[in-house]
Coordinates of C-alpha atoms in Angstrom, one line a residue:
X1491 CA 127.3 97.2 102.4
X1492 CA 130.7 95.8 102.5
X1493 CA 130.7 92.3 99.7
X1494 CA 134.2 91.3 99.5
X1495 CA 133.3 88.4 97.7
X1496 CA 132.0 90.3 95.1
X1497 CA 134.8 92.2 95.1
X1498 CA 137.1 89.2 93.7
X1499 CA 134.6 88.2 91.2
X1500 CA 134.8 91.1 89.6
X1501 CA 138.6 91.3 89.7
X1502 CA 139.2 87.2 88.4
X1503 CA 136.8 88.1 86.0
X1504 CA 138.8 91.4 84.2
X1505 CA 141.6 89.6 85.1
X1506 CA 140.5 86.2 82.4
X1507 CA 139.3 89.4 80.0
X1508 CA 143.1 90.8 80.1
X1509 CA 144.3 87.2 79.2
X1510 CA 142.2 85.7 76.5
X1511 CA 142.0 89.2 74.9
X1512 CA 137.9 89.2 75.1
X1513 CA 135.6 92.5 75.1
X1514 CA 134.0 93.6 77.8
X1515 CA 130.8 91.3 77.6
X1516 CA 133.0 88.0 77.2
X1517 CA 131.4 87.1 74.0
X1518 CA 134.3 87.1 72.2
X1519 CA 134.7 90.4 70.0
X1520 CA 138.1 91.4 70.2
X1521 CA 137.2 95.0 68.8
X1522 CA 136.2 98.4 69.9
X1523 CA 133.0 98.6 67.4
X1524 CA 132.6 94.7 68.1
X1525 CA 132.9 95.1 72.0
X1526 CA 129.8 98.1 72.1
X1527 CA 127.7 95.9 69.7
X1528 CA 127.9 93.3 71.8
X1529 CA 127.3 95.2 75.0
X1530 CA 124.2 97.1 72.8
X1531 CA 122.7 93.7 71.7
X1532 CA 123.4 92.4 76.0
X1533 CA 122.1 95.6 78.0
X1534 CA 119.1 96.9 74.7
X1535 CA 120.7 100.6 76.4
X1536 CA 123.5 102.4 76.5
X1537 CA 124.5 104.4 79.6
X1538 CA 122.7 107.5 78.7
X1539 CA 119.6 106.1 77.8
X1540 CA 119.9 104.2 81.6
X1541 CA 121.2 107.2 83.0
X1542 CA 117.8 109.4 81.3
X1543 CA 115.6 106.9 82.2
X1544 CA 116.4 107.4 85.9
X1545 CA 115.8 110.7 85.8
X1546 CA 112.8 110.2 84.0
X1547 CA 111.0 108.0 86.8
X1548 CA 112.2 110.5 89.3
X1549 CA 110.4 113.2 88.0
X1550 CA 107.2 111.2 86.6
X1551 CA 107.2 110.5 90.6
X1552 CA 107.8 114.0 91.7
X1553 CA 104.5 115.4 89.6
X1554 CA 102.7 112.2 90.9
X1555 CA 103.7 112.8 94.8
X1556 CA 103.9 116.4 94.7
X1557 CA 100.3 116.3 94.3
X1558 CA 99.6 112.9 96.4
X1559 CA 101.9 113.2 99.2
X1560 CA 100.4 116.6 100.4
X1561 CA 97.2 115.5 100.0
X1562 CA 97.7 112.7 102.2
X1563 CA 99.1 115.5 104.5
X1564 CA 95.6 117.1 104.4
X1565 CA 93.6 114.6 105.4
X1566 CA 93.8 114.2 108.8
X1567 CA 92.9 117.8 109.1
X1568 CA 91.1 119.0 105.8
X1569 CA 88.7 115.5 106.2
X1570 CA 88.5 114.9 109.9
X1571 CA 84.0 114.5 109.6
X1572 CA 84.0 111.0 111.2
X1573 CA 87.6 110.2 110.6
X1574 CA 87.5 109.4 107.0
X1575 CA 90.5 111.0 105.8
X1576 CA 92.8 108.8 107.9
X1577 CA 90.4 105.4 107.3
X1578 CA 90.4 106.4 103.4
X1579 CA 94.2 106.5 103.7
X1580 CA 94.0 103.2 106.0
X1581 CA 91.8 101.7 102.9
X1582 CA 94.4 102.7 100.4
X1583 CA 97.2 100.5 102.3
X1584 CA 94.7 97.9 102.5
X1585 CA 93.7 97.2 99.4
X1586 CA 97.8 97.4 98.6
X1587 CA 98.6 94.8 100.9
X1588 CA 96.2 92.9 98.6
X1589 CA 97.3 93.8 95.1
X1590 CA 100.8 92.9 96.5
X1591 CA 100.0 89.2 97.0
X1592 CA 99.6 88.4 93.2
X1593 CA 99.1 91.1 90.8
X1594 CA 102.9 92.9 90.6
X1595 CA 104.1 90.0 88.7
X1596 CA 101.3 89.3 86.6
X1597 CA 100.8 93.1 86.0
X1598 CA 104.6 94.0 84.8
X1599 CA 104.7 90.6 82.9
X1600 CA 101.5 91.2 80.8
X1601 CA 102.4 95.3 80.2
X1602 CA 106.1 95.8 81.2
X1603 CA 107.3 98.1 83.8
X1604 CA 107.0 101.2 81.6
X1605 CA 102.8 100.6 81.1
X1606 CA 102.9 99.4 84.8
X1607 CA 104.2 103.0 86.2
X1608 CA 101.8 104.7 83.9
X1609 CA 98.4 103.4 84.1
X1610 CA 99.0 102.9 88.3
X1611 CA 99.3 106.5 88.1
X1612 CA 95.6 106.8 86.9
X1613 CA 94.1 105.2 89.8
X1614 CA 96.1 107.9 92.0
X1615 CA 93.9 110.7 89.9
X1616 CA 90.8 108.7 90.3
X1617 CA 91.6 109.2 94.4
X1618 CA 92.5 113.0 94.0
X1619 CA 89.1 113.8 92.1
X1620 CA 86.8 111.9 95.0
X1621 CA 88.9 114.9 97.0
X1622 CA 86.5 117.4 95.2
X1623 CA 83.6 115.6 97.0
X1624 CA 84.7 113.7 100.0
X1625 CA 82.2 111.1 101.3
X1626 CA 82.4 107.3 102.1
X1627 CA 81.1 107.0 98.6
X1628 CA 83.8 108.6 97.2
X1629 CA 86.7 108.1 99.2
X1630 CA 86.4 104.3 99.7
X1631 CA 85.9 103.4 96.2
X1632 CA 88.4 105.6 94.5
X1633 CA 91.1 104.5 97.6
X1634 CA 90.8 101.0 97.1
X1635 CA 91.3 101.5 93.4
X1636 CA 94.3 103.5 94.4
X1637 CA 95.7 100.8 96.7
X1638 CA 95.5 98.1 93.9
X1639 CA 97.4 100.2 91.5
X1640 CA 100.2 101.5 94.2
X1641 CA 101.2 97.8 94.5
X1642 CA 102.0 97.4 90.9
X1643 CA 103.4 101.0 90.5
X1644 CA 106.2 100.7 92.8
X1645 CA 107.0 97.1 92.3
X1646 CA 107.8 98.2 88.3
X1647 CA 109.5 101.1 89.8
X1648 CA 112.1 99.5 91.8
X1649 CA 112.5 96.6 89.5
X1650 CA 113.2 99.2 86.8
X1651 CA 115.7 100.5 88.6
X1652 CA 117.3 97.4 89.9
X1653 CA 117.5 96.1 86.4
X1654 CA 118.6 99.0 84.5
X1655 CA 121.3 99.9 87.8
X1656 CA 122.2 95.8 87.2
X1657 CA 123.0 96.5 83.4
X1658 CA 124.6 100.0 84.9
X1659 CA 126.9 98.2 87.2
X1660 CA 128.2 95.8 84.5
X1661 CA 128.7 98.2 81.9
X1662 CA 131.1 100.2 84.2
X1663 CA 132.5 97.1 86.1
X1664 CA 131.1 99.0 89.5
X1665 CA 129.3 96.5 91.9
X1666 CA 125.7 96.2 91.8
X1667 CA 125.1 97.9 95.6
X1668 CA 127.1 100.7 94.5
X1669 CA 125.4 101.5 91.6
X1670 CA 121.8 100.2 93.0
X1671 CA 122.4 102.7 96.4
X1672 CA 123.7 105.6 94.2
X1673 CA 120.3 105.1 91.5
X1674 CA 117.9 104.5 94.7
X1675 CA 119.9 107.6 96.1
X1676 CA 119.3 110.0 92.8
X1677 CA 115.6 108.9 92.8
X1678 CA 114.5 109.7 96.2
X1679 CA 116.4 113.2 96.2
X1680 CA 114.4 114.3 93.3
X1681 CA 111.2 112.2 94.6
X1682 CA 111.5 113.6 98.8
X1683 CA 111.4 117.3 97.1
X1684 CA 107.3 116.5 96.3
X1685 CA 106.9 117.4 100.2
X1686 CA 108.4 121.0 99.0
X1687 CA 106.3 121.8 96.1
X1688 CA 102.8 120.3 96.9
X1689 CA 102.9 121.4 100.7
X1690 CA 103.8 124.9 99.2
X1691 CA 100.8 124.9 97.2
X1692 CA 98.8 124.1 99.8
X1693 CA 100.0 126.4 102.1
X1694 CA 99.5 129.5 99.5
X1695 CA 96.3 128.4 98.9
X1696 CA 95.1 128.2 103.0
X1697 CA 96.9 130.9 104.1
X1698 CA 94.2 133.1 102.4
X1699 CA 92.1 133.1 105.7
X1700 CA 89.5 135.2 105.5
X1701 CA 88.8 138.6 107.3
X1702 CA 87.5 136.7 110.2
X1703 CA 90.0 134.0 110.5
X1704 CA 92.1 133.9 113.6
X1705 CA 95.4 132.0 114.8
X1706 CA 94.3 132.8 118.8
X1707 CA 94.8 129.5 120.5
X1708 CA 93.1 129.3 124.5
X1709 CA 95.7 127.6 127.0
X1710 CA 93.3 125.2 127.9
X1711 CA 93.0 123.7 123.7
X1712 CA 97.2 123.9 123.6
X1713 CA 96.9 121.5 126.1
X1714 CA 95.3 119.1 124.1
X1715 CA 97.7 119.3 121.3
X1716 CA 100.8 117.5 121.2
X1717 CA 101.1 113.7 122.6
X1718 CA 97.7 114.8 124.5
X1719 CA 95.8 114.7 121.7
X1720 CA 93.0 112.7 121.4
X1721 CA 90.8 112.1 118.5
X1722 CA 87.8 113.3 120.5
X1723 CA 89.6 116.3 121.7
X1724 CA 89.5 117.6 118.1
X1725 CA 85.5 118.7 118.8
X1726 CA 85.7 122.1 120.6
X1727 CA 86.3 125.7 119.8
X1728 CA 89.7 125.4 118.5
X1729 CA 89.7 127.7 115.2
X1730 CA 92.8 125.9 114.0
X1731 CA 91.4 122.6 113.5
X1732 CA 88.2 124.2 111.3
X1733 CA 88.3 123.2 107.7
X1734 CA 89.1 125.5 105.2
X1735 CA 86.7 127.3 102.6
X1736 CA 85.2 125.1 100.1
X1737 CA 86.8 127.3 96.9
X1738 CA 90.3 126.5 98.7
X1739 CA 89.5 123.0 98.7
X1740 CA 88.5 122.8 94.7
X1741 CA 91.7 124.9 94.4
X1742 CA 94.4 122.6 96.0
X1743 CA 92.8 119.4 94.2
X1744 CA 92.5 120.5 91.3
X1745 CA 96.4 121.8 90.9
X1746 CA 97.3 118.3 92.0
X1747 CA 95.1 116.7 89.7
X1748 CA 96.8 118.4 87.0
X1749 CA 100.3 117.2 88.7
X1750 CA 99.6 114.2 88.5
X1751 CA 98.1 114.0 85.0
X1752 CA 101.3 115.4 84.1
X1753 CA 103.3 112.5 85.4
X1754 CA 101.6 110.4 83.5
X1755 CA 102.4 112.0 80.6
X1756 CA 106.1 111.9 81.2
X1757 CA 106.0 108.3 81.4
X1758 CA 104.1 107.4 78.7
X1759 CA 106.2 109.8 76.3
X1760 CA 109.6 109.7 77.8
X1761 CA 109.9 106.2 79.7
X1762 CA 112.0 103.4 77.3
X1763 CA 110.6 100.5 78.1
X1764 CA 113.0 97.6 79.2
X1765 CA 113.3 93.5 79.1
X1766 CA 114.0 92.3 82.4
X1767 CA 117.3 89.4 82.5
X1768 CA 114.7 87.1 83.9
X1769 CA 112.4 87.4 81.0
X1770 CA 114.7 86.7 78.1
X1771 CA 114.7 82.7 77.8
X1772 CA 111.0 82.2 78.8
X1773 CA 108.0 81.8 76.3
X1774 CA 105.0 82.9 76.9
X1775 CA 103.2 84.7 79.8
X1776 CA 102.4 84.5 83.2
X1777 CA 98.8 83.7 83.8
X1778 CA 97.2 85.5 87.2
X1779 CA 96.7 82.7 89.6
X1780 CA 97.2 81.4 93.2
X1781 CA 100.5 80.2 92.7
X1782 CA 101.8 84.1 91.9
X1783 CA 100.6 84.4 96.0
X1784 CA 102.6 81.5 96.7
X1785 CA 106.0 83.0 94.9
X1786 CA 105.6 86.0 97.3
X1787 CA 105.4 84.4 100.2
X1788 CA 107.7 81.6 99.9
X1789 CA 110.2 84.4 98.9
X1790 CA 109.5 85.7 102.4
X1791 CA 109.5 82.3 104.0
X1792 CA 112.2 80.8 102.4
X1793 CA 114.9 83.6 102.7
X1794 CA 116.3 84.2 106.0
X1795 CA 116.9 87.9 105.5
X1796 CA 113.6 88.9 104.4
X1797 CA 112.0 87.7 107.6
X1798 CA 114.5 89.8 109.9
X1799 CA 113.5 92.8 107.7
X1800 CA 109.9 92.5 108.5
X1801 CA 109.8 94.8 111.3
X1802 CA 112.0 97.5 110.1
X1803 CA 109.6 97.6 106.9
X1804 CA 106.4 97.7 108.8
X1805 CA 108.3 100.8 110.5
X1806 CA 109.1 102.3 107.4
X1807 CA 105.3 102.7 106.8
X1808 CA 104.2 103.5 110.6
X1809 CA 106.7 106.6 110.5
X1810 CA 105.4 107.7 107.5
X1811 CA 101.9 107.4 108.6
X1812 CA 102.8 109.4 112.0
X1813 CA 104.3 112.4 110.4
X1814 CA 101.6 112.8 107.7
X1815 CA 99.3 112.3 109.6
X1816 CA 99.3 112.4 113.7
X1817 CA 102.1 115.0 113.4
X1818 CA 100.3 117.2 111.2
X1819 CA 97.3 117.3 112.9
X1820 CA 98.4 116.9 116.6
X1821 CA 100.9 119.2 116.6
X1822 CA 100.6 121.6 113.7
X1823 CA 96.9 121.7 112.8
X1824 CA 96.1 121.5 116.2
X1825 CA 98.5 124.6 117.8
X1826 CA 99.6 127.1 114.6
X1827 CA 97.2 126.5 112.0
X1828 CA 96.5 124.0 108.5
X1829 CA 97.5 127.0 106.9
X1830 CA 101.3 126.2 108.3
X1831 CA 101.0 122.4 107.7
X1832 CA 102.6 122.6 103.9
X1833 CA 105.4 125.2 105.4
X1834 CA 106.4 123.0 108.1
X1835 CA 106.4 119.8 105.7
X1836 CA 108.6 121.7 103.0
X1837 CA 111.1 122.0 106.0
X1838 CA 111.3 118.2 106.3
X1839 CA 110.9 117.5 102.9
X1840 CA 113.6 119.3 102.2
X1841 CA 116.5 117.9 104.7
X1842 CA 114.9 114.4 103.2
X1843 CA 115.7 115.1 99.7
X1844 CA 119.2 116.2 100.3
X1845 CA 120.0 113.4 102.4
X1846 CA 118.7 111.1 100.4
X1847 CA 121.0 111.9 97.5
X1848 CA 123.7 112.4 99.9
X1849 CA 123.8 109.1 102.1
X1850 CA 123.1 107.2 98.6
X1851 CA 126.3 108.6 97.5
X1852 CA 128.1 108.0 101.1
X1853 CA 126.8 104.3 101.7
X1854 CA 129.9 103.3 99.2
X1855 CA 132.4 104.6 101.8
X1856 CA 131.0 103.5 104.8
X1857 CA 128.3 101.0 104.4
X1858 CA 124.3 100.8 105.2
X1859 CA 124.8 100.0 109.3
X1860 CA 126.1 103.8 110.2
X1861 CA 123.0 105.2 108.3
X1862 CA 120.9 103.0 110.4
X1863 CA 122.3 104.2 113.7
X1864 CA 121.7 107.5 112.6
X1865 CA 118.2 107.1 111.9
X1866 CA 117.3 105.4 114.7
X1867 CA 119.0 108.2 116.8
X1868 CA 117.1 110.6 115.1
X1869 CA 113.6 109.6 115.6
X1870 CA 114.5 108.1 118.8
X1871 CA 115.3 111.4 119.8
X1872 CA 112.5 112.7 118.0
X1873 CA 110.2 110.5 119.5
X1874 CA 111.1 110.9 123.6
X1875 CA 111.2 114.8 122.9
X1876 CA 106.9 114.6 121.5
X1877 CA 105.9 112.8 124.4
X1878 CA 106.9 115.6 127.0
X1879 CA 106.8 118.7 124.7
X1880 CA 103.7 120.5 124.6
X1881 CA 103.4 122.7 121.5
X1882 CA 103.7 126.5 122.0
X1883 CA 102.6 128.6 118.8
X1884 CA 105.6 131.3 119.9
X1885 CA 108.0 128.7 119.6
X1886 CA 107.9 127.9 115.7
X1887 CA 110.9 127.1 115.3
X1888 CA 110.4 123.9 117.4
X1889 CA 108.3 122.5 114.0
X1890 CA 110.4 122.9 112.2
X1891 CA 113.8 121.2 113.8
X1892 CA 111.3 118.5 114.6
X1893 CA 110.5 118.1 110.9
X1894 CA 113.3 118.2 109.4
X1895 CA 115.1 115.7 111.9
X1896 CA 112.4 113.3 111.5
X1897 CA 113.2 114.0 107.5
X1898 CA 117.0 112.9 108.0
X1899 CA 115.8 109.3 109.6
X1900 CA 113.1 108.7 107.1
X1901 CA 116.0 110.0 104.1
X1902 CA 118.0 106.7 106.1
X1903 CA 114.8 104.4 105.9
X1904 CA 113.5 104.9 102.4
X1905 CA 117.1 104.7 100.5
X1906 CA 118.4 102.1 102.6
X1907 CA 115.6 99.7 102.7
X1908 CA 114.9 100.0 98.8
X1909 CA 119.2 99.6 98.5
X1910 CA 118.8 96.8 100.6
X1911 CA 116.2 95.0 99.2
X1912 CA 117.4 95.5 95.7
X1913 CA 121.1 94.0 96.5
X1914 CA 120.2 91.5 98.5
X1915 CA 117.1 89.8 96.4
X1916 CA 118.6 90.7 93.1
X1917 CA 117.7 87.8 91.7
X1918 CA 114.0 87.4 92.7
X1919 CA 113.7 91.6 92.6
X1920 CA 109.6 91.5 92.0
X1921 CA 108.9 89.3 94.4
X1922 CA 111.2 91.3 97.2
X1923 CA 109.3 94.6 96.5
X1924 CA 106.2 93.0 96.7
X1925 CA 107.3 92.7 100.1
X1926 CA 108.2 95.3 101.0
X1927 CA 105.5 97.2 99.6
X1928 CA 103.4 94.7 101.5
X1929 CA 104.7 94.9 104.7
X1930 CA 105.3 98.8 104.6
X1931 CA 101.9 99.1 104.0
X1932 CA 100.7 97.0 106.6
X1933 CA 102.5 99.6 108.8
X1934 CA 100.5 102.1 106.9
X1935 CA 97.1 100.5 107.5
X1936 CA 97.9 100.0 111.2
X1937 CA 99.2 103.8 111.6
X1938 CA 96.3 105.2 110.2
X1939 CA 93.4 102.7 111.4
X1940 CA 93.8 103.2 115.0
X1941 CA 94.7 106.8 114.4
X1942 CA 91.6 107.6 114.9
X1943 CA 90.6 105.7 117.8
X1944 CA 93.8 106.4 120.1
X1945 CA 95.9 109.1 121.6
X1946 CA 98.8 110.6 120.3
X1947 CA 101.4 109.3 123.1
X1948 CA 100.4 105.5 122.5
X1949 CA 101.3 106.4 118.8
X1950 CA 104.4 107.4 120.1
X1951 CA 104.9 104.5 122.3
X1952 CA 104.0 101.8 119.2
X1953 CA 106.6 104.0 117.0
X1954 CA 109.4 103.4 119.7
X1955 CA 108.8 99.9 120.0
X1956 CA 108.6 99.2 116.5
X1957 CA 112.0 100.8 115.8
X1958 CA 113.4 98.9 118.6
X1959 CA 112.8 95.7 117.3
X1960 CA 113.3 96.7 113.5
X1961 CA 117.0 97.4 114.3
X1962 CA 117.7 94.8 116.9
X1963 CA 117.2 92.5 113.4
X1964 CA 118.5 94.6 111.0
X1965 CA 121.6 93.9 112.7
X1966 CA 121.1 90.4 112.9
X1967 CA 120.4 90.6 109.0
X1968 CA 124.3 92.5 108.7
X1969 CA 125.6 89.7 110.7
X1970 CA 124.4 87.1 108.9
X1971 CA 125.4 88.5 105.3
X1972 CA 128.3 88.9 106.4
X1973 CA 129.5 85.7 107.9
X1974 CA 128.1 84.6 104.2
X1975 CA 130.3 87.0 102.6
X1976 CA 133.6 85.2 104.8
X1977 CA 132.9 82.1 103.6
X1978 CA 132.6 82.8 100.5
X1979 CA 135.9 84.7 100.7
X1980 CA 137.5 82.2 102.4
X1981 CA 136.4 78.8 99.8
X1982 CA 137.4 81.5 96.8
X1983 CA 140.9 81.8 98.4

């Protein structure tokens, strides 16, 4: 996003550096070995160690959505008895709308980011193991001990990143949305390839089929596939839409078990751990209480852009929802197979993890609002074209073009929102991606608690709508920063 006003801060501010002959921090050291002590003792890391550390989250998150992301994949179609794969997934969102209210703060305050990341990533094993036995004794449980950990996990992760990109930016005397869009950018290209690697495992595992396994779909069950599909239309004599072997089952949770176990590891062992700005001149801790509630939703309340963003983030988790689950089992599941669910996934999560480093990297040239246009393009188009197509088995490729431009919008949706969020609430980060985890995942827990009650064109009706309005006021949130930005330009001048 274009910040001219930023611009000439940065400018004035070498510019009084030149003249009173100051280091790069402005503290006063005059010399080369002074100038990198002083940055050491003001940024605790040099660029390296903030440069390792990125790419240490980014791969602590691939093990831990390599194995988490394709299970949520499955379960619309590997847990369909009574519709508790997509109400345990519902659950999950649930309970993180709750843990967002009040315990991010408290959480990354009393542990730090780096303890935050690792012990979430626990709860997300807890959920993979109830996998081994799936009943609403299980599932339940270990999903709302998921959803209170999620909240906490990705709040610490994005204000890692926003604080480390901060000290990042300063040390290279880049702006902080440059260097925040380019970290966001590096972290969801190596995080979007999870969709490659655990759908792969699945599908290795399921396409071992059995002698008397069959792909033969009847005309009359292709008819209830696609944006015809209704949850009771799943009862019937389509083979696809059987569950697979019990040993294939154990198989696929236990490798992502192990996945994530090994994220877990990488953080504990690899992760610095890191004293946010904010932090530095206050004594003592935060206590958990009502009043960390209140923070949250006063930032929401009291910031003009944050309201506008609402829709577009409860989008960000309804699209999500839809393609891991209605398009998975609707369309896939339902006409080629669960065996072909992980190959058609690797598809789109492979166009999402290019273009998520890509537009990260591009977002400096042009700014966020072409991105935008493009994704809603994309899943506009998307969107119209599953409403009138019917699935055909002989047409595969149709899957997979699908995928992987519904993978090109969401590669717009998750960079750009997190970029967004991180530039413009860089003061108040934790209490932005509380947020936005809270309103994302109220898109979540709507996607996936009438999934299975409704029919697949009303999901498709309730996507359209809610990208509609999401963009109508993500422009109005442009316009607004950027008559901002002009004033500020023009009382500078």
């Amino acid at each position: 996003m274009d910040n001219p006003g930023r611009n000439i801060d940065v400018e004035s501010e070498k510019a009084r550096e030149a003249e009173v002959g100051y280091g790069a921090t402005g503290n006063g050291y005059k010399s080369s070995a002074d100038s990198k002590l002083a940055m050491a003792e003001t940024y605790k890391m040099t660029k390296f160690q903030v440069l390792k550390n990125l790419v240490v989250v980014s791969i602590a998150f691939l093990f831990l959505f390599t194995a988490f992301q394709s299970l949520s994949n499955l379960q619309s179609s590997l847990n369909r008895e009574e519709g508790i794969g997509t109400v345990g997934l519902s659950v999950i969102y649930g309970a993180l709308v709750i843990s967002c209210m009040f315990l991010p703060p408290f959480i990354i305050d009393i542990i730090g980011c780096k303890w935050t990341v690792a012990f979430s990533m626990l709860c997300y094993i807890l959920y993979m193991a109830a996998n081994f036995y799936a009943t609403w004794w299980t599932i339940i449980p270990s999903a709302i001990i998921l959803g209170i950990g999620a909240a906490p996990l990705w709040s610490a992760k994005c204000t890692y990143l926003t604080q480390t990109g901060t000290w990042y930016s300063k040390m290279t005397g880049r702006t902080e949305d440059d260097i925040i869009n380019r970290f966001f950018g590096v972290f969801f290209m190596i995080f979007q390839t999870s969709q490659i690697w655990g759908n792969l495992i699945s599908s290795m595992v399921f396409s071992e089929r059995g002698d008397n396994a069959t792909t033969e779909v009847t005309e009359e069950a292709l008819q209830k596939c696609g944006a015809n599909n209704c949850p009771a239309d799943d009862i019937g004599n389509n083979t696809n839409l059987k569950k697979p072997e019990l040993k294939q089952v154990y198989t696929v949770c236990g490798i992502y078990i192990a996945s994530a176990f090994v994220a877990f590891l990488i953080v504990a062992l690899f992760l610095d751990k890191i004293n946010l700005d904010k932090h530095d001149n206050r004594t003592g801790k935060r206590k958990l209480s009502f009043h960390l509630l209140l923070e949250t939703f006063k930032h929401m309340w009291r910031n003009p852009y944050q309201k506008l963003l609402i829709p577009l983030t409860i989008y960000s988790g309804i699209e999500q929802a839809f393609i891991a689950g209605d398009f998975t089992r609707s369309y896939i599941s339902c006409s080629i197979g669960i065996w072909n669910v992980g190959f058609v996934m690797i598809c789109y999560g492979v166009v999402d993890a290019a273009c998520s480093f890509t537009f990260g990297r591009l977002v400096q040239y042009v700014g966020h609002i072409p991105f935008f246009i493009l994704a809603f393009a994309v899943h506009l188009a998307c969107q119209i074209t599953m409403l009138h197509w019917i699935p055909d088995p002989d047409k595969t490729f149709v899957f997979y073009i699908l995928a992987a431009l519904w993978g090109i919008g969401d590669a717009v949706i998750q960079t750009q929102i997190n970029a967004l969020y991180g530039f413009l609430f860089s003061d108040n980060p934790e209490a932005a991606f509380a947020n936005y985890r809270l309103w994302e995942s109220i898109g979540f827990i709507f996607a996936f608690g009438y999934s299975s009650f409704i029919c697949t064109d009303i999901k498709l009706y309730i996507c359209i709508a809610v990208l509609s309005v999401g963009m109508v006021l993500y422009a109005c949130t442009e316009i607004l920063h950027r008559k901002k930005n002009c004033q500020s330009v023009d009382i500078t001048r």
